Amino acid sequence: MSEALVASALAAALLDGPWDAAALTTRATAALGGRRRAWVAGVVADVLAAHPRPPLDAPRSFTTELARHPALARAVHAAERRGRPLRPAHLEPVPSSMGRRRWPVPVLDGVADLAALLDLDLAELDWFADPRGLQRRASGTALHHYTSRWVAKRGTPRLIEAPKPRLRHLQRIVLHAVLDVVDVHDLAHGFVPGRSAVTGARRHTGADVVVRMDLSAFFASVGAARVYGEFRRLGYPEAVAHLLTGLCTHRTPLTVLRTLPAGGRAEDRFRLRQWLSAAHLPQGAPTSPALANLVAGPLDRRLAGLADSMGLRCTRYADDVTFSGGPQLRSGAGRLVRCVTAIAAEEGFVVNGDKTRVRGAEQRQVVTGIVVNERTSVPRDEFDRLKALLHNAVRSGPALQNRRGHPDFRAHLAGRVSWVEAVSPAKGRRLRATYDRIAWG
C-alpha cells in the first residue's frame, strides 16, 4: 500500500470532524482499521502544530504533506516488509471548504458548487476547464474553445484569442459573480468600474515631464500558476481554484503557434511563443483583464511606493505604465526606467524598452491615446479626421464614408464621437451636433 493511498485515507478522516488531538487520533485509528499505532500520535501532533485550524481549503496539499511525513513513510515500508501492508478501512473523498474570504465572493466549497454556479454537470465542467490540456493537442478547430487571429503591429504581432459563445458565457458568470467584487489597486485604471483611460490620463495633465513604459504581451505573460494563486487568495479550495483557472486560461494550439507572422526581435518572438504554449490569460476572454489586474496587484503596490518616494504620479492602464512629475524627472528618467524594469521583472512582467517614451511639456505628451499637456484632449490630427468624416457624411451621405466596411457604421461613428466627448467635452459637443445632422435613411 503506497504512502499516497494511506495519506489520502488519513486526510479524509482527519478533516472530517473536531480538530483536537484526541478526536484526530480516534478518527485516524479508525481509518487504519481500528488498531492502535504508536506513530499516529506523532503524526497528529505534527499536524496540529502545522495547522491550528483544519486546512479544508487545501486538502490536496494536506494529503501530500501527510504522504511525506517520515513516520507514515516508515510505517508503510515496515508493514510491507512484514508482509502485512497497511490497509485503510475505507476510502472516502477528502472533504473541502472555502478558506478565508477577504471579499464577498460566492461560497464554493467544492467542485459540485462550481458546477451549480455555472449550470453545468461535472462532465461539462471538466470539458470546458480542460485540466489535462487536451484542447491544445486536438487537430480539428471544431474541438477548440477559442478562435484565434494574429494582429500585425509595430514589433512582435499580437494574438487575439476569443472564446466561443458557451465558454464566453461561463467566463462572464465568473467575471460578474467572482471577480467584479474584488478590490483593485488605485494605480490601475484599465477595466475597473468607475475608472478608464480618461481617468488615468487626467492624473498626468499639466506635468513638466511624462514617462511612459509598456509591458510586453501583458496578458500572455500571466501564467496559470499566478491565476490559480489569485483564486486561492479569494478563499477557494484547491479543486475549485484549479477548475476556475482552467476556465480562464488557455494553451495556444500548436497549429496557431506555427503561423506566427513576421515582425519583432527574435528574443521577443521566442518569449511570446513560450508564454503562449503554456496556459496563460488569453487576450479576448472577458475574465482576462480583471485577472491580470489582480495578478498585477503586487506590481502596482511597488510602483505606487516608488512614485511616492520620488514625488511622482503613476498610473497603469493594462500594459501601459505612466509616471509624471516636475522638471527633476527629466534628469531622473533613466533611473526611474531602470527601477521599473527591475521591479517588473521581479513581479513576472517584462518592460519593452523599445516603447519607453520621455516627453517634456514642450512636446506633445500622450497617455493611452490622450493628449495631457494642459488638459485632456484627443490628438489634433485624430480630431480633424473625425470632424471631416462627419462633415462629409452630412453632405454626401454616410454610405460613401464607410470605406472600411464597418457592419454598423452608425454605431461605429457614435462610439468615436462618445470617446471625444469623454476626453474633451467641448470638442465632443461640436462633433455630436454634426453627427446628429447625418441622414441615415
Short mmCIF file of C-alpha atoms in Angstrom, two decimals:
data_model
loop_
_atom_site.label_atom_id
_atom_site.label_comp_id
_atom_site.label_asym_id
_atom_site.label_seq_id
_atom_site.Cartn_x
_atom_site.Cartn_y
_atom_site.Cartn_z
CA MET A 1 0.00 0.00 0.00
CA SER A 2 1.61 3.29 -1.07
CA GLU A 3 2.10 6.30 1.15
CA ALA A 4 -0.24 8.26 -1.14
CA LEU A 5 -3.19 5.94 -0.57
CA VAL A 6 -2.68 5.74 3.19
CA ALA A 7 -2.26 9.52 3.32
CA SER A 8 -5.50 10.03 1.36
CA ALA A 9 -7.42 7.88 3.84
CA LEU A 10 -5.85 9.69 6.79
CA ALA A 11 -6.53 13.13 5.28
CA ALA A 12 -10.21 12.29 4.73
CA ALA A 13 -10.52 11.06 8.32
CA LEU A 14 -8.60 13.91 9.95
CA LEU A 15 -10.52 16.64 8.12
CA ASP A 16 -13.90 15.11 8.88
CA GLY A 17 -14.58 16.23 12.45
CA PRO A 18 -13.34 18.12 15.55
CA TRP A 19 -9.79 19.47 15.39
CA ASP A 20 -8.15 18.29 18.61
CA ALA A 21 -5.59 15.60 19.42
CA ALA A 22 -7.98 13.06 20.93
CA ALA A 23 -10.56 13.30 18.16
CA LEU A 24 -7.93 13.28 15.42
CA THR A 25 -6.20 10.24 16.88
CA THR A 26 -9.50 8.37 17.19
CA ARG A 27 -10.50 9.08 13.57
CA ALA A 28 -7.04 8.23 12.24
CA THR A 29 -7.01 4.94 14.12
CA ALA A 30 -10.45 4.03 12.80
CA ALA A 31 -9.40 4.90 9.24
CA LEU A 32 -6.49 2.43 9.51
CA GLY A 33 -8.64 -0.47 10.73
CA GLY A 34 -9.04 0.29 14.44
CA ARG A 35 -5.67 -0.98 15.64
CA ARG A 36 -3.75 1.47 17.84
CA ARG A 37 -0.45 2.53 16.24
CA ALA A 38 2.17 4.48 18.18
CA TRP A 39 3.28 6.55 15.20
CA VAL A 40 -0.21 8.02 14.65
CA ALA A 41 0.08 10.20 17.78
CA GLY A 42 3.27 11.77 16.42
CA VAL A 43 1.65 12.49 13.07
CA VAL A 44 -1.36 14.07 14.79
CA ALA A 45 0.89 16.23 16.97
CA ASP A 46 2.77 17.49 13.91
CA VAL A 47 -0.50 18.17 12.06
CA LEU A 48 -1.82 20.29 14.94
CA ALA A 49 1.47 22.19 15.19
CA ALA A 50 1.42 23.00 11.47
CA HIS A 51 -2.32 23.68 11.20
CA PRO A 52 -4.08 25.44 14.10
CA ARG A 53 -7.28 25.12 12.02
CA PRO A 54 -8.27 22.29 9.66
CA PRO A 55 -6.93 23.08 6.16
CA LEU A 56 -10.21 22.31 4.45
CA ASP A 57 -9.41 24.72 1.62
CA ALA A 58 -6.19 22.81 0.80
CA PRO A 59 -6.96 19.07 1.01
CA ARG A 60 -4.57 18.15 -1.81
CA SER A 61 -1.62 19.89 -0.21
CA PHE A 62 -2.57 18.39 3.16
CA THR A 63 -2.68 14.88 1.66
CA THR A 64 0.74 15.40 0.05
CA GLU A 65 2.10 16.68 3.37
CA LEU A 66 0.89 13.53 5.14
CA ALA A 67 2.35 11.27 2.43
CA ARG A 68 5.75 12.87 3.01
CA HIS A 69 5.65 12.56 6.79
CA PRO A 70 8.65 10.41 7.86
CA ALA A 71 6.69 8.42 10.44
CA LEU A 72 3.97 7.48 7.97
CA ALA A 73 6.56 6.51 5.32
CA ARG A 74 8.46 4.32 7.83
CA ALA A 75 5.25 2.64 8.96
CA VAL A 76 4.16 1.87 5.39
CA HIS A 77 7.55 0.40 4.46
CA ALA A 78 7.82 -1.59 7.68
CA ALA A 79 4.36 -3.08 7.16
CA GLU A 80 5.25 -4.07 3.60
CA ARG A 81 8.46 -5.79 4.79
CA ARG A 82 6.46 -7.80 7.31
CA GLY A 83 4.06 -8.85 4.58
CA ARG A 84 1.14 -7.11 6.30
CA PRO A 85 0.68 -3.86 4.37
CA LEU A 86 -1.36 -1.05 5.87
CA ARG A 87 -4.91 -1.22 4.54
CA PRO A 88 -7.27 1.69 5.17
CA ALA A 89 -10.63 0.51 6.49
CA HIS A 90 -12.37 2.67 3.87
CA LEU A 91 -11.57 5.30 1.29
CA GLU A 92 -13.71 8.43 1.39
CA PRO A 93 -13.39 11.65 -0.63
CA VAL A 94 -11.25 14.19 1.18
CA PRO A 95 -13.63 16.98 2.28
CA SER A 96 -13.02 20.59 1.35
CA SER A 97 -14.50 24.02 2.02
CA MET A 98 -13.79 27.69 1.49
CA GLY A 99 -10.86 29.31 3.21
CA ARG A 100 -10.81 32.87 4.50
CA ARG A 101 -12.91 35.22 2.33
CA ARG A 102 -11.49 38.74 2.14
CA TRP A 103 -14.17 39.80 -0.35
CA PRO A 104 -17.87 38.81 -0.71
CA VAL A 105 -17.25 36.21 -3.41
CA PRO A 106 -19.77 33.36 -3.70
CA VAL A 107 -19.12 30.37 -1.44
CA LEU A 108 -17.97 27.38 -3.49
CA ASP A 109 -16.91 24.61 -1.10
CA GLY A 110 -16.38 22.02 -3.79
CA VAL A 111 -16.48 21.20 -7.49
CA ALA A 112 -20.22 20.47 -7.35
CA ASP A 113 -20.87 24.02 -6.11
CA LEU A 114 -18.89 25.47 -9.02
CA ALA A 115 -20.81 23.31 -11.48
CA ALA A 116 -24.08 24.54 -9.97
CA LEU A 117 -22.99 28.19 -10.24
CA LEU A 118 -22.25 27.67 -13.95
CA ASP A 119 -25.31 25.44 -14.54
CA LEU A 120 -23.13 22.59 -15.82
CA ASP A 121 -22.83 18.93 -14.97
CA LEU A 122 -19.42 17.68 -13.82
CA ALA A 123 -18.50 16.25 -17.22
CA GLU A 124 -19.26 19.55 -18.95
CA LEU A 125 -17.26 21.45 -16.34
CA ASP A 126 -14.29 19.19 -16.95
CA TRP A 127 -14.66 19.67 -20.72
CA PHE A 128 -14.63 23.46 -20.56
CA ALA A 129 -11.91 23.72 -17.89
CA ASP A 130 -9.77 21.18 -19.79
CA PRO A 131 -7.47 20.35 -16.84
CA ARG A 132 -5.48 17.85 -18.92
CA GLY A 133 -4.78 20.26 -21.79
CA LEU A 134 -6.49 18.15 -24.43
CA GLN A 135 -7.59 21.18 -26.46
CA ARG A 136 -4.04 22.15 -27.37
CA ARG A 137 -3.37 18.78 -28.98
CA ALA A 138 -6.72 18.48 -30.81
CA SER A 139 -6.18 18.63 -34.56
CA GLY A 140 -9.60 19.96 -35.53
CA THR A 141 -10.61 23.53 -34.70
CA ALA A 142 -14.18 22.34 -34.03
CA LEU A 143 -12.88 20.88 -30.76
CA HIS A 144 -11.20 24.11 -29.68
CA HIS A 145 -12.90 26.51 -27.28
CA TYR A 146 -11.23 29.59 -28.84
CA THR A 147 -10.88 31.19 -32.25
CA SER A 148 -7.51 32.85 -32.88
CA ARG A 149 -6.21 35.58 -35.15
CA TRP A 150 -2.86 37.35 -35.36
CA VAL A 151 -2.80 41.15 -35.45
CA ALA A 152 0.18 42.80 -37.10
CA LYS A 153 1.64 45.83 -35.31
CA ARG A 154 4.97 47.52 -34.87
CA GLY A 155 7.24 44.92 -33.37
CA THR A 156 6.01 41.46 -32.39
CA PRO A 157 2.49 40.55 -33.60
CA ARG A 158 -0.34 40.20 -31.09
CA LEU A 159 -2.57 37.12 -30.81
CA ILE A 160 -6.28 37.65 -30.16
CA GLU A 161 -7.89 34.52 -28.69
CA ALA A 162 -11.67 34.86 -28.47
CA PRO A 163 -13.66 32.24 -26.55
CA LYS A 164 -16.55 30.64 -28.37
CA PRO A 165 -20.06 31.59 -27.17
CA ARG A 166 -20.59 28.92 -24.48
CA LEU A 167 -17.21 29.41 -22.84
CA ARG A 168 -17.60 33.20 -23.10
CA HIS A 169 -20.92 32.86 -21.26
CA LEU A 170 -19.27 30.83 -18.48
CA GLN A 171 -16.41 33.33 -18.20
CA ARG A 172 -18.89 36.19 -17.88
CA ILE A 173 -20.53 34.38 -14.96
CA VAL A 174 -17.13 34.08 -13.26
CA LEU A 175 -16.37 37.72 -14.05
CA HIS A 176 -19.58 39.15 -12.61
CA ALA A 177 -20.09 36.71 -9.72
CA VAL A 178 -16.48 36.45 -8.53
CA LEU A 179 -14.03 38.94 -9.98
CA ASP A 180 -16.15 42.11 -10.04
CA VAL A 181 -16.45 42.16 -6.23
CA VAL A 182 -12.67 42.15 -5.62
CA ASP A 183 -10.90 45.45 -4.95
CA VAL A 184 -8.19 46.58 -7.38
CA HIS A 185 -5.27 48.88 -6.52
CA ASP A 186 -5.87 52.60 -7.09
CA LEU A 187 -2.98 52.66 -9.58
CA ALA A 188 -4.96 50.55 -12.08
CA HIS A 189 -7.34 52.43 -14.38
CA GLY A 190 -7.98 49.82 -17.08
CA PHE A 191 -11.02 47.55 -16.91
CA VAL A 192 -12.04 48.80 -13.46
CA PRO A 193 -15.61 50.07 -12.84
CA GLY A 194 -15.58 53.86 -12.45
CA ARG A 195 -12.12 54.20 -13.99
CA SER A 196 -10.98 54.46 -17.59
CA ALA A 197 -8.26 55.63 -19.91
CA VAL A 198 -9.59 59.15 -19.33
CA THR A 199 -9.38 59.00 -15.52
CA GLY A 200 -5.85 57.66 -15.80
CA ALA A 201 -4.76 60.32 -18.27
CA ARG A 202 -6.18 63.13 -16.11
CA ARG A 203 -3.72 62.19 -13.37
CA HIS A 204 -0.91 63.45 -15.63
CA THR A 205 -2.29 66.72 -17.04
CA GLY A 206 -0.02 69.76 -16.78
CA ALA A 207 3.10 67.76 -15.84
CA ASP A 208 6.56 69.03 -16.74
CA VAL A 209 7.68 65.53 -17.77
CA VAL A 210 5.75 62.36 -18.67
CA VAL A 211 7.45 58.94 -18.85
CA ARG A 212 5.59 56.08 -20.50
CA MET A 213 6.56 52.41 -20.43
CA ASP A 214 4.98 49.31 -21.94
CA LEU A 215 4.71 45.78 -20.51
CA SER A 216 5.34 43.16 -23.18
CA ALA A 217 2.50 40.72 -24.02
CA PHE A 218 0.70 41.73 -20.83
CA PHE A 219 -1.98 39.00 -20.88
CA ALA A 220 0.10 36.19 -22.35
CA SER A 221 2.80 36.75 -19.72
CA VAL A 222 0.35 35.88 -16.92
CA GLY A 223 0.55 32.10 -16.50
CA ALA A 224 -1.88 29.65 -14.94
CA ALA A 225 0.08 29.32 -11.68
CA ARG A 226 -0.39 33.00 -10.93
CA VAL A 227 -4.09 32.86 -11.82
CA TYR A 228 -4.51 29.81 -9.57
CA GLY A 229 -2.82 31.76 -6.78
CA GLU A 230 -5.37 34.57 -7.12
CA PHE A 231 -8.34 32.20 -6.91
CA ARG A 232 -6.76 30.60 -3.83
CA ARG A 233 -6.26 34.07 -2.35
CA LEU A 234 -10.00 34.66 -2.78
CA GLY A 235 -10.57 31.66 -0.49
CA TYR A 236 -11.42 28.93 -2.98
CA PRO A 237 -10.32 25.37 -2.16
CA GLU A 238 -7.71 23.78 -4.38
CA ALA A 239 -10.02 21.76 -6.64
CA VAL A 240 -12.31 24.74 -7.27
CA ALA A 241 -9.40 27.11 -7.89
CA HIS A 242 -7.88 24.57 -10.28
CA LEU A 243 -11.03 24.39 -12.41
CA LEU A 244 -11.61 28.16 -12.31
CA THR A 245 -8.06 28.56 -13.57
CA GLY A 246 -8.76 26.13 -16.39
CA LEU A 247 -11.88 28.06 -17.39
CA CYS A 248 -9.97 31.35 -17.56
CA THR A 249 -6.64 30.31 -19.12
CA HIS A 250 -5.71 28.77 -22.45
CA ARG A 251 -2.86 26.88 -24.12
CA THR A 252 -2.48 28.09 -27.69
CA PRO A 253 -2.69 25.14 -30.13
CA LEU A 254 0.47 24.25 -31.98
CA THR A 255 -1.26 24.88 -35.29
CA VAL A 256 -1.73 28.54 -34.29
CA LEU A 257 1.79 28.98 -32.93
CA ARG A 258 3.22 27.80 -36.23
CA THR A 259 1.50 30.67 -38.05
CA LEU A 260 3.15 33.48 -36.06
CA PRO A 261 3.65 36.27 -38.68
CA ALA A 262 6.92 38.08 -39.25
CA GLY A 263 7.82 41.04 -37.08
CA GLY A 264 9.69 41.86 -33.90
CA ARG A 265 13.01 40.82 -32.47
CA ALA A 266 13.96 37.17 -32.28
CA GLU A 267 14.12 37.16 -28.47
CA ASP A 268 10.67 38.76 -28.20
CA ARG A 269 9.17 36.23 -30.60
CA PHE A 270 10.75 33.34 -28.70
CA ARG A 271 9.44 34.65 -25.38
CA LEU A 272 5.93 35.13 -26.80
CA ARG A 273 5.88 31.54 -28.10
CA GLN A 274 6.95 30.28 -24.67
CA TRP A 275 4.18 32.20 -22.94
CA LEU A 276 1.50 31.16 -25.44
CA SER A 277 2.46 27.49 -25.43
CA ALA A 278 1.81 27.34 -21.68
CA ALA A 279 -1.55 28.04 -20.04
CA HIS A 280 -1.98 31.83 -19.96
CA LEU A 281 -4.60 34.59 -19.91
CA PRO A 282 -5.98 34.80 -23.46
CA GLN A 283 -6.37 38.30 -24.87
CA GLY A 284 -10.03 38.26 -25.84
CA ALA A 285 -11.55 36.46 -22.85
CA PRO A 286 -13.83 38.64 -20.67
CA THR A 287 -12.11 37.42 -17.49
CA SER A 288 -8.54 38.20 -18.60
CA PRO A 289 -8.44 41.96 -17.80
CA ALA A 290 -9.79 41.53 -14.27
CA LEU A 291 -7.47 38.61 -13.52
CA ALA A 292 -4.47 40.46 -14.97
CA ASN A 293 -5.25 43.40 -12.68
CA LEU A 294 -5.36 41.09 -9.66
CA VAL A 295 -2.09 39.38 -10.61
CA ALA A 296 -0.51 42.83 -11.16
CA GLY A 297 -1.57 43.97 -7.68
CA PRO A 298 1.91 43.48 -6.13
CA LEU A 299 3.45 45.30 -9.11
CA ASP A 300 1.01 48.19 -8.65
CA ARG A 301 1.78 48.47 -4.95
CA ARG A 302 5.50 48.61 -5.60
CA LEU A 303 5.14 51.14 -8.42
CA ALA A 304 2.97 53.31 -6.20
CA GLY A 305 5.63 53.17 -3.49
CA LEU A 306 8.33 54.08 -6.00
CA ALA A 307 6.28 57.03 -7.26
CA ASP A 308 5.69 58.29 -3.70
CA SER A 309 9.38 58.05 -2.87
CA MET A 310 10.26 60.16 -5.94
CA GLY A 311 7.40 62.65 -5.64
CA LEU A 312 5.75 61.44 -8.87
CA ARG A 313 2.28 60.47 -10.08
CA CYS A 314 1.78 56.98 -11.52
CA THR A 315 -1.00 55.07 -13.27
CA ARG A 316 -1.30 51.77 -15.12
CA TYR A 317 -3.81 51.08 -17.87
CA ALA A 318 -3.37 47.37 -18.71
CA ASP A 319 0.16 47.21 -20.15
CA ASP A 320 0.69 50.99 -20.26
CA VAL A 321 2.58 52.33 -17.21
CA THR A 322 2.90 56.12 -16.90
CA PHE A 323 4.81 58.36 -14.48
CA SER A 324 4.74 62.15 -14.44
CA GLY A 325 6.31 64.88 -12.34
CA GLY A 326 8.30 68.08 -12.18
CA PRO A 327 11.42 69.18 -14.05
CA GLN A 328 13.66 66.91 -11.95
CA LEU A 329 12.11 63.90 -13.65
CA ARG A 330 13.89 64.78 -16.90
CA SER A 331 17.30 64.02 -15.41
CA GLY A 332 15.95 61.16 -13.27
CA ALA A 333 14.06 59.39 -16.07
CA GLY A 334 16.84 56.89 -16.72
CA ARG A 335 17.00 55.83 -13.07
CA LEU A 336 13.20 55.59 -12.97
CA VAL A 337 13.09 53.34 -16.03
CA ARG A 338 15.78 51.07 -14.59
CA CYS A 339 13.91 50.76 -11.30
CA VAL A 340 10.58 50.00 -13.00
CA THR A 341 12.24 47.44 -15.28
CA ALA A 342 13.76 45.65 -12.29
CA ILE A 343 10.53 45.73 -10.26
CA ALA A 344 8.50 44.46 -13.22
CA ALA A 345 10.94 41.57 -13.76
CA GLU A 346 10.71 40.59 -10.09
CA GLU A 347 6.91 40.55 -10.39
CA GLY A 348 6.91 38.42 -13.54
CA PHE A 349 6.50 41.11 -16.19
CA VAL A 350 8.81 42.44 -18.92
CA VAL A 351 9.23 46.12 -19.85
CA ASN A 352 9.51 46.68 -23.59
CA GLY A 353 12.38 49.17 -23.75
CA ASP A 354 11.65 50.00 -27.39
CA LYS A 355 8.36 51.62 -26.37
CA THR A 356 9.65 53.75 -23.48
CA ARG A 357 8.98 57.48 -24.08
CA VAL A 358 10.08 60.57 -22.13
CA ARG A 359 8.25 63.77 -23.06
CA GLY A 360 8.64 67.31 -21.72
CA ALA A 361 5.95 69.99 -21.62
CA GLU A 362 7.28 71.49 -24.86
CA GLN A 363 6.42 68.23 -26.66
CA ARG A 364 3.09 66.52 -27.20
CA GLN A 365 2.52 64.31 -24.15
CA VAL A 366 0.20 61.39 -24.88
CA VAL A 367 -1.12 58.89 -22.32
CA THR A 368 -3.31 55.99 -23.57
CA GLY A 369 -4.01 57.93 -26.76
CA ILE A 370 -4.98 61.13 -24.92
CA VAL A 371 -3.03 64.40 -25.03
CA VAL A 372 -2.38 65.63 -21.46
CA ASN A 373 -0.18 68.72 -21.86
CA GLU A 374 -2.64 71.21 -20.35
CA ARG A 375 -5.92 69.32 -20.25
CA THR A 376 -7.14 66.03 -21.65
CA SER A 377 -7.86 66.18 -25.37
CA VAL A 378 -7.76 63.93 -28.39
CA PRO A 379 -4.78 64.37 -30.72
CA ARG A 380 -5.44 67.18 -33.20
CA ASP A 381 -4.97 65.02 -36.30
CA GLU A 382 -7.42 62.44 -34.96
CA PHE A 383 -10.00 65.13 -34.19
CA ASP A 384 -9.60 66.72 -37.62
CA ARG A 385 -10.06 63.40 -39.42
CA LEU A 386 -13.23 62.59 -37.49
CA LYS A 387 -14.57 66.13 -38.00
CA ALA A 388 -14.02 65.86 -41.76
CA LEU A 389 -15.59 62.39 -41.87
CA LEU A 390 -18.73 63.60 -40.10
CA HIS A 391 -18.97 66.67 -42.31
CA ASN A 392 -18.71 64.53 -45.46
CA ALA A 393 -21.30 62.11 -44.09
CA VAL A 394 -23.71 65.01 -43.66
CA ARG A 395 -23.01 66.37 -47.14
CA SER A 396 -22.87 63.20 -49.24
CA GLY A 397 -24.37 60.52 -47.01
CA PRO A 398 -22.74 58.03 -44.60
CA ALA A 399 -22.57 55.10 -47.03
CA LEU A 400 -19.84 56.73 -49.12
CA GLN A 401 -17.73 57.38 -45.99
CA ASN A 402 -17.79 53.78 -44.76
CA ARG A 403 -14.65 52.90 -46.70
CA ARG A 404 -13.60 50.14 -44.29
CA GLY A 405 -16.92 48.37 -44.46
CA HIS A 406 -18.00 48.58 -40.81
CA PRO A 407 -21.10 46.40 -40.44
CA ASP A 408 -22.72 49.01 -38.16
CA PHE A 409 -21.22 52.28 -39.31
CA ARG A 410 -23.73 54.33 -37.34
CA ALA A 411 -22.71 52.72 -34.06
CA HIS A 412 -19.03 52.98 -35.05
CA LEU A 413 -19.28 56.75 -35.57
CA ALA A 414 -21.36 57.18 -32.42
CA GLY A 415 -18.66 55.41 -30.42
CA ARG A 416 -15.91 57.62 -31.82
CA VAL A 417 -17.92 60.76 -31.01
CA SER A 418 -18.61 59.48 -27.48
CA TRP A 419 -14.88 58.93 -26.99
CA VAL A 420 -14.15 62.57 -27.88
CA GLU A 421 -16.97 63.71 -25.56
CA ALA A 422 -15.40 61.77 -22.67
CA VAL A 423 -11.91 63.13 -23.32
CA SER A 424 -12.77 66.72 -24.32
CA PRO A 425 -16.44 67.61 -23.68
CA ALA A 426 -16.41 70.93 -25.56
CA LYS A 427 -14.98 69.39 -28.75
CA GLY A 428 -17.24 66.41 -28.31
CA ARG A 429 -20.37 68.58 -28.25
CA ARG A 430 -19.41 70.13 -31.60
CA LEU A 431 -18.89 66.73 -33.16
CA ARG A 432 -22.15 65.44 -31.68
CA ALA A 433 -24.06 68.31 -33.27
CA THR A 434 -22.62 67.36 -36.67
CA TYR A 435 -23.32 63.67 -36.11
CA ASP A 436 -26.95 64.42 -35.31
CA ARG A 437 -27.36 66.06 -38.73
CA ILE A 438 -26.44 62.87 -40.62
CA ALA A 439 -29.34 61.43 -42.61
CA TRP A 440 -29.15 57.68 -42.08
CA GLY A 441 -32.02 56.82 -44.38
#
